[in-house]
Coordinates of C-alpha atoms in Angstrom, one line a residue:
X30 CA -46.4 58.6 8.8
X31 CA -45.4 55.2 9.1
X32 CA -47.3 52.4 7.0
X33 CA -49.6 50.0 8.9
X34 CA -51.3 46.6 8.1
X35 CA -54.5 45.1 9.1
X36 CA -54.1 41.7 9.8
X37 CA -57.4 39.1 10.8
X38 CA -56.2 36.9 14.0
X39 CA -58.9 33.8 13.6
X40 CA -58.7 31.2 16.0
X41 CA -59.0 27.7 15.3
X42 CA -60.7 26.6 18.4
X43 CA -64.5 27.8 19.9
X44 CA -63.5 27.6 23.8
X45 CA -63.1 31.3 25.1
X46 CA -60.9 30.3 27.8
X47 CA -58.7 28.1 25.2
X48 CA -54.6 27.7 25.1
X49 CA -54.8 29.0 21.3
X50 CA -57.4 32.7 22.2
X51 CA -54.8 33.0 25.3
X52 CA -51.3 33.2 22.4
X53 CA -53.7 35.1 19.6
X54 CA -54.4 37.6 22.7
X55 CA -50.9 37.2 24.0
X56 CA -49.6 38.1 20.2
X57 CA -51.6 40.8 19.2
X58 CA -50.2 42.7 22.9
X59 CA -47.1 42.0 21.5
X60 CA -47.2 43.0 17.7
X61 CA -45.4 46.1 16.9
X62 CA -47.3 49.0 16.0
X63 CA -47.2 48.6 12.3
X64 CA -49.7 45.9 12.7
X65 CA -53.8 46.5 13.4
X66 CA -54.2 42.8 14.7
X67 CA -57.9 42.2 14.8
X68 CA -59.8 38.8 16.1
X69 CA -62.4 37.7 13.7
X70 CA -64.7 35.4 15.5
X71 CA -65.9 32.3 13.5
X72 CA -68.1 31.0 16.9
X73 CA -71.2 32.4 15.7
X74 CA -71.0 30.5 12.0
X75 CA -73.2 28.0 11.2
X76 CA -72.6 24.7 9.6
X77 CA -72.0 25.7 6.1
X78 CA -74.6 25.3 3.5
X79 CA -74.2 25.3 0.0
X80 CA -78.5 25.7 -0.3
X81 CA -78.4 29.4 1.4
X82 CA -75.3 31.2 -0.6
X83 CA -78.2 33.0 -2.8
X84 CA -79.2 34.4 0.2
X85 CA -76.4 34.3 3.1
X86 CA -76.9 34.4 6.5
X87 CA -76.2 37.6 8.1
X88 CA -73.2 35.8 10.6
X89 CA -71.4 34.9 6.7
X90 CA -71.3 37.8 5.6
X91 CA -70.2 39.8 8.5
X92 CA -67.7 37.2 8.6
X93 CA -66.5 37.6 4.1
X94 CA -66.8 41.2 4.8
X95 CA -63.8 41.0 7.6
X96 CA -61.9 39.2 5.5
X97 CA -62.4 40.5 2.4
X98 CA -59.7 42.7 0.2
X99 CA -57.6 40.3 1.9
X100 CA -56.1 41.3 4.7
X101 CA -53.0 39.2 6.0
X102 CA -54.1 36.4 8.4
X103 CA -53.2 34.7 11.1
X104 CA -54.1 31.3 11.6
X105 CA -53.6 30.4 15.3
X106 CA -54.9 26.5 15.6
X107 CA -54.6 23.9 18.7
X108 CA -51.8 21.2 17.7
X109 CA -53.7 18.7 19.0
X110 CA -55.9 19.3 16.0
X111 CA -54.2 18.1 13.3
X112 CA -54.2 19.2 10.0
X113 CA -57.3 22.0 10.1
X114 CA -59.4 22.0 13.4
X115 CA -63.1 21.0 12.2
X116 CA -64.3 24.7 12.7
X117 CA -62.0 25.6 9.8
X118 CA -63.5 23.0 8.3
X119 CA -66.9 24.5 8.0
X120 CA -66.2 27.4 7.1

């Protein structure tokens, strides 16, 4: 049975209809089978928050959870955005 590998698709912009979900869809259609491409949404995120990490919103931990035991990632960001779009930022 051939090895396979999870990898977290996160998208560096919020727009559902944007340029950067349309290649992050377009690339996951096209990954070979080896890979278990996966978006992980960061939309639902609040700004972070340094006061609630003793107790974590329920939207940040889904979110360290489906990252966690680190899977490769894919970063796909705008280029208009440069260096880090400011959702990456947040988080």
């Amino acid at each position: 049975m051939p090895q396979t590998f999870d990898v977290a698709v996160i998208i560096g912009s919020l727009r559902q209809a944007s340029l950067c979900r349309k290649v992050a869809k377009a690339m996951i259609a096209l990954a070979p089978d080896a890979l278990n491409c996966r978006i992980v949404e960061i939309s639902h995120l609040a700004m972070y928050n340094e006061d609630l990490e003793s107790e974590s919103p329920a939207p940040w931990t889904r979110f360290r959870d489906e990252i966690r035991n680190p899977p490769p990632i894919s970063l796909v960001t705008p280029e208009s955005s440069p260096p880090v779009p400011g959702c990456f930022k947040n988080n």
